[in-house]
């Protein structure tokens, strides 16, 4: 291999908070990642897939495969699902998206994925600052989820949101109320907040404000942005993101909204960052 370099050569220092999407297989993690990005870089699957973690950060360039020793390799023609899992720690992707001006997103494999080495995800999750735990509404918060969540680092558990996905699959008000009541009781003290969402409805809402509101996505995204605004990361925080976070704290938070689901007014969307991320203007509308 000639065209490789190591992660150690990647610039370090100031950084954005990292948001990990976790949960069982098929809980909607990739669907949520795509919703937050306002784009579809990740495959969404109904059948078991062999996917490594995918770390998405603001920027440009082709995806890179990171091996267990931190070496970075071009993916070439290989798709995300074709990578050799035993020789891959994660995939690094760079994209332009509003949410990525506030945080990195890490789409994790399902917690019970037999193809995913537990060691790998436990090491990787040490690097996350905030976790969005996705749980299927129809079989929410299984024992396996409670155990995996409990094994997370303490500091990460302090910044956790529970997202009850596929809420549209619960048919009656009674079922919906019952599931939420059970989750509130069984996860008491574990999550900052619990949000029921219908992710596919949110994705399909487009300019349909009523559909967007009914999907439950809005309060969740607001809470996420609020948490990011108050989250403190190490390395003296991110010089680029902090002014944006300060703007968010000041209540000027019209800028992060998945592009696909911008409200009908269209006026809330921030201009896409141009050029290099270091030149993007914080809070610029
Ligand atoms: N009805 C419904 N389907 C969903 C929802 N979220 C995800 N799905 C579907 O569930 C399947 C698995 O989603 P995916 O995002 O790949 O799950 P992951 O394995 O956690 O990444 C896909 O077919 C999605 O379209 C939801 O809120 N409602
Ligand atoms: Mg997935």
Coordinates of C-alpha atoms and ligand atoms in Angstrom, one line a residue:
X1 CA 0.0 0.0 0.0
X2 CA 1.5 3.3 -1.0
X3 CA -1.3 5.7 -0.7
X4 CA -1.8 5.5 3.1
X5 CA -1.0 7.8 6.0
X6 CA -1.7 7.6 9.6
X7 CA -4.4 9.2 11.8
X8 CA -1.6 10.6 13.9
X9 CA -0.9 13.0 11.0
X10 CA -4.4 14.2 11.0
X11 CA -4.5 17.7 12.6
X12 CA -5.5 17.5 16.3
X13 CA -6.2 20.1 18.8
X14 CA -9.5 22.0 19.0
X15 CA -12.4 20.0 18.0
X16 CA -16.2 19.8 17.8
X17 CA -18.3 17.7 20.1
X18 CA -18.9 14.1 18.9
X19 CA -22.4 12.7 18.9
X20 CA -22.7 8.9 18.8
X21 CA -25.9 7.3 17.5
X22 CA -26.4 4.0 19.3
X23 CA -28.9 1.2 19.7
X24 CA -29.9 -2.2 18.4
X25 CA -29.7 -3.2 14.8
X26 CA -32.5 -1.5 12.7
X27 CA -33.4 1.0 15.4
X28 CA -33.1 3.9 12.9
X29 CA -29.5 5.1 13.6
X30 CA -28.6 5.5 9.9
X31 CA -32.0 7.0 9.1
X32 CA -31.5 9.5 11.9
X33 CA -28.0 10.3 10.7
X34 CA -29.3 11.0 7.2
X35 CA -32.1 13.1 8.6
X36 CA -29.7 15.3 10.7
X37 CA -27.4 15.7 7.7
X38 CA -30.2 16.5 5.3
X39 CA -28.6 14.1 2.9
X40 CA -28.4 10.3 2.4
X41 CA -24.8 9.2 2.6
X42 CA -25.6 6.1 4.6
X43 CA -27.4 3.0 3.5
X44 CA -30.6 2.3 5.5
X45 CA -31.4 -1.4 5.7
X46 CA -34.1 -3.7 6.8
X47 CA -31.8 -6.7 6.8
X48 CA -28.7 -7.3 8.9
X49 CA -25.8 -5.4 7.4
X50 CA -22.1 -5.6 8.0
X51 CA -21.2 -2.0 8.6
X52 CA -18.3 -0.5 10.5
X53 CA -18.9 2.7 12.5
X54 CA -19.1 5.7 10.3
X55 CA -17.6 9.0 11.6
X56 CA -18.9 12.0 9.7
X57 CA -17.2 15.4 10.1
X58 CA -17.4 18.7 8.3
X59 CA -15.2 19.0 5.3
X60 CA -14.5 17.6 1.8
X61 CA -13.0 14.5 0.4
X62 CA -13.6 10.9 -0.3
X63 CA -14.3 8.5 2.6
X64 CA -11.3 6.8 4.2
X65 CA -11.1 3.5 5.9
X66 CA -9.2 3.6 9.2
X67 CA -7.6 0.3 10.2
X68 CA -7.2 -0.8 13.9
X69 CA -3.8 0.8 14.1
X70 CA -5.1 4.2 12.9
X71 CA -3.8 3.9 9.3
X72 CA -6.1 5.6 6.8
X73 CA -6.8 4.1 3.4
X74 CA -8.7 5.3 0.4
X75 CA -11.9 3.2 -0.1
X76 CA -11.5 3.0 -3.8
X77 CA -14.5 1.5 -5.4
X78 CA -15.6 -0.3 -2.3
X79 CA -18.9 0.7 -0.9
X80 CA -19.5 1.2 2.8
X81 CA -20.9 -2.3 3.1
X82 CA -18.0 -3.9 1.3
X83 CA -15.2 -3.1 3.7
X84 CA -13.2 -5.8 5.6
X85 CA -14.6 -5.5 9.1
X86 CA -11.8 -7.4 10.7
X87 CA -9.3 -4.8 9.4
X88 CA -11.5 -1.7 9.9
X89 CA -11.9 0.4 13.0
X90 CA -14.2 2.9 11.3
X91 CA -15.0 4.8 8.1
X92 CA -14.2 8.5 8.1
X93 CA -16.5 10.7 5.9
X94 CA -16.4 14.4 5.3
X95 CA -19.4 16.4 4.2
X96 CA -20.9 19.8 4.0
X97 CA -24.0 20.0 6.3
X98 CA -25.3 22.5 8.8
X99 CA -25.3 20.0 11.7
X100 CA -21.7 19.3 11.1
X101 CA -20.8 22.9 11.9
X102 CA -21.9 22.0 15.5
X103 CA -20.8 18.5 16.0
X104 CA -19.4 15.3 14.4
X105 CA -21.8 12.4 14.0
X106 CA -20.8 8.8 14.6
X107 CA -23.2 6.2 13.3
X108 CA -22.4 3.1 15.4
X109 CA -23.1 -0.6 14.5
X110 CA -26.0 -2.3 16.3
X111 CA -25.0 -3.1 19.8
X112 CA -25.7 -6.8 19.3
X113 CA -24.1 -7.0 15.9
X114 CA -22.2 -10.3 15.9
X115 CA -19.9 -8.9 13.2
X116 CA -18.8 -6.0 15.3
X117 CA -16.1 -6.6 17.8
X118 CA -17.2 -5.4 21.2
X119 CA -13.7 -4.2 21.9
X120 CA -13.8 -1.9 18.9
X121 CA -17.0 -0.1 19.8
X122 CA -16.1 0.2 23.4
X123 CA -12.8 1.9 22.5
X124 CA -14.4 4.1 19.9
X125 CA -17.2 5.2 22.2
X126 CA -14.7 6.6 24.7
X127 CA -14.2 9.3 22.1
X128 CA -17.8 10.4 22.0
X129 CA -19.2 13.3 24.1
X130 CA -23.0 12.9 23.6
X131 CA -25.0 9.8 22.8
X132 CA -28.4 9.6 21.1
X133 CA -29.8 6.2 22.0
X134 CA -32.3 4.9 19.4
X135 CA -34.8 2.3 20.6
X136 CA -37.6 0.7 18.6
X137 CA -41.0 1.8 19.9
X138 CA -42.5 -1.7 19.5
X139 CA -39.8 -3.4 21.5
X140 CA -38.3 -0.6 23.4
X141 CA -35.5 -0.7 25.9
X142 CA -34.6 -4.4 25.9
X143 CA -32.4 -5.9 28.5
X144 CA -29.5 -5.9 26.0
X145 CA -29.9 -2.2 25.5
X146 CA -30.0 -1.4 29.2
X147 CA -26.8 -3.5 29.7
X148 CA -25.0 -1.9 26.7
X149 CA -26.0 1.6 27.8
X150 CA -24.8 0.9 31.4
X151 CA -21.4 -0.1 30.0
X152 CA -20.8 3.3 28.5
X153 CA -18.3 5.8 30.1
X154 CA -19.9 7.8 32.9
X155 CA -19.2 11.2 31.3
X156 CA -21.0 10.1 28.1
X157 CA -24.0 8.7 30.0
X158 CA -24.4 12.1 31.6
X159 CA -25.1 13.5 28.1
X160 CA -27.6 11.0 26.7
X161 CA -30.9 11.4 24.9
X162 CA -33.3 8.6 24.3
X163 CA -35.1 8.6 21.0
X164 CA -38.1 6.3 20.7
X165 CA -38.0 5.5 16.9
X166 CA -40.7 4.0 14.8
X167 CA -43.3 5.6 17.0
X168 CA -45.6 5.6 14.0
X169 CA -45.8 1.9 14.4
X170 CA -47.8 2.2 17.6
X171 CA -51.3 2.5 16.5
X172 CA -53.4 3.8 19.4
X173 CA -53.0 6.7 21.8
X174 CA -53.2 4.2 24.6
X175 CA -50.3 2.2 23.2
X176 CA -48.2 5.3 22.7
X177 CA -48.9 6.5 26.3
X178 CA -48.2 3.1 27.7
X179 CA -44.9 2.7 26.0
X180 CA -43.7 6.2 27.0
X181 CA -44.8 5.6 30.6
X182 CA -42.9 2.3 30.8
X183 CA -39.8 3.9 29.3
X184 CA -39.9 6.8 31.7
X185 CA -40.1 4.4 34.6
X186 CA -37.5 1.9 33.4
X187 CA -34.9 4.6 32.3
X188 CA -35.5 6.9 35.2
X189 CA -32.4 9.1 35.8
X190 CA -30.5 7.7 32.7
X191 CA -31.5 10.2 30.0
X192 CA -31.7 13.9 29.9
X193 CA -34.8 13.6 27.8
X194 CA -36.9 11.1 25.9
X195 CA -38.4 11.9 22.5
X196 CA -40.8 9.8 20.5
X197 CA -40.2 10.2 16.7
X198 CA -41.4 8.9 13.4
X199 CA -38.2 9.3 11.4
X200 CA -39.5 8.3 8.0
X201 CA -42.4 10.8 8.4
X202 CA -39.8 13.5 9.4
X203 CA -37.7 12.7 6.3
X204 CA -40.8 12.7 4.0
X205 CA -42.2 15.9 5.5
X206 CA -40.5 18.2 3.1
X207 CA -42.2 21.5 3.2
X208 CA -45.2 20.1 4.9
X209 CA -45.1 21.8 8.3
X210 CA -48.0 19.8 9.8
X211 CA -46.3 16.5 8.9
X212 CA -43.0 17.7 10.3
X213 CA -44.6 18.8 13.6
X214 CA -46.4 15.5 13.9
X215 CA -43.2 13.5 13.3
X216 CA -41.8 14.7 16.7
X217 CA -38.4 15.6 15.1
X218 CA -38.5 19.3 16.0
X219 CA -38.4 19.1 19.8
X220 CA -35.7 16.4 19.6
X221 CA -33.5 18.5 17.3
X222 CA -34.0 21.6 19.5
X223 CA -32.9 19.6 22.6
X224 CA -29.9 18.3 20.8
X225 CA -28.8 21.8 19.7
X226 CA -29.4 23.0 23.3
X227 CA -27.2 20.2 24.7
X228 CA -24.5 20.9 22.2
X229 CA -24.6 24.6 23.1
X230 CA -23.8 23.8 26.7
X231 CA -21.5 20.9 26.2
X232 CA -17.9 21.5 27.0
X233 CA -15.3 19.4 25.2
X234 CA -11.6 19.2 26.1
X235 CA -8.6 20.7 24.2
X236 CA -9.8 24.2 25.1
X237 CA -12.9 23.5 23.0
X238 CA -13.3 24.0 19.3
X239 CA -12.1 27.4 18.1
X240 CA -14.4 27.1 15.1
X241 CA -17.5 25.8 16.8
X242 CA -17.5 27.8 20.0
X243 CA -18.7 31.1 18.5
X244 CA -21.5 29.2 16.9
X245 CA -22.3 27.5 20.2
X246 CA -22.2 30.9 21.8
X247 CA -24.8 32.1 19.3
X248 CA -26.9 29.0 20.1
X249 CA -26.7 29.8 23.8
X250 CA -27.8 33.3 23.0
X251 CA -30.9 31.9 21.4
X252 CA -29.9 32.5 17.8
X253 CA -30.4 28.9 16.8
X254 CA -32.1 29.2 13.4
X255 CA -29.1 27.7 11.7
X256 CA -29.2 24.0 12.2
X257 CA -32.1 22.3 10.6
X258 CA -31.8 19.4 8.2
X259 CA -31.9 21.0 4.8
X260 CA -34.6 18.6 3.7
X261 CA -37.0 19.6 6.4
X262 CA -36.6 23.3 6.4
X263 CA -39.9 25.0 7.4
X264 CA -42.1 26.4 4.7
X265 CA -40.9 30.0 5.4
X266 CA -37.5 28.8 4.2
X267 CA -36.0 31.7 6.0
X268 CA -34.5 29.7 8.8
X269 CA -31.8 28.0 6.9
X270 CA -28.3 29.1 7.3
X271 CA -26.2 29.6 4.1
X272 CA -24.1 26.5 3.5
X273 CA -20.5 27.0 4.5
X274 CA -18.2 27.7 1.6
X275 CA -14.6 26.9 1.1
X276 CA -12.8 25.5 4.0
X277 CA -14.6 25.0 7.3
X278 CA -12.2 27.4 9.1
X279 CA -13.5 30.2 7.0
X280 CA -17.2 29.6 7.8
X281 CA -18.8 32.4 9.6
X282 CA -20.3 31.4 12.9
X283 CA -24.0 32.1 13.2
X284 CA -24.0 33.7 9.8
X285 CA -27.5 33.7 8.4
Ligands
LIG1 N1 -41.9 3.2 10.1 C1 -40.7 3.7 10.5 N2 -39.6 3.0 10.0 C2 -38.4 3.5 10.4 C3 -38.2 4.5 11.3 N3 -36.9 4.7 11.5 C4 -36.2 3.8 10.7 N4 -37.1 3.1 10.0 C5 -36.9 2.0 9.1 O1 -36.2 1.0 9.8 C6 -35.2 0.3 9.0 C7 -33.8 0.3 9.7 O2 -33.4 1.6 9.7 P1 -31.8 2.0 9.8 O3 -31.7 3.4 9.9 O4 -31.1 1.3 8.7 O5 -31.5 1.3 11.2 P2 -30.0 1.1 11.9 O6 -29.7 -0.3 11.7 O7 -30.2 1.5 13.3 O8 -29.1 2.0 11.2 C8 -35.2 1.0 7.7 O9 -36.0 0.3 6.8 C9 -35.9 2.3 8.0 O10 -36.5 2.9 6.9 C10 -39.4 5.2 11.8 O11 -39.3 6.1 12.7 N5 -40.6 4.7 11.4
LIG2 MG1 -27.3 1.6 10.2

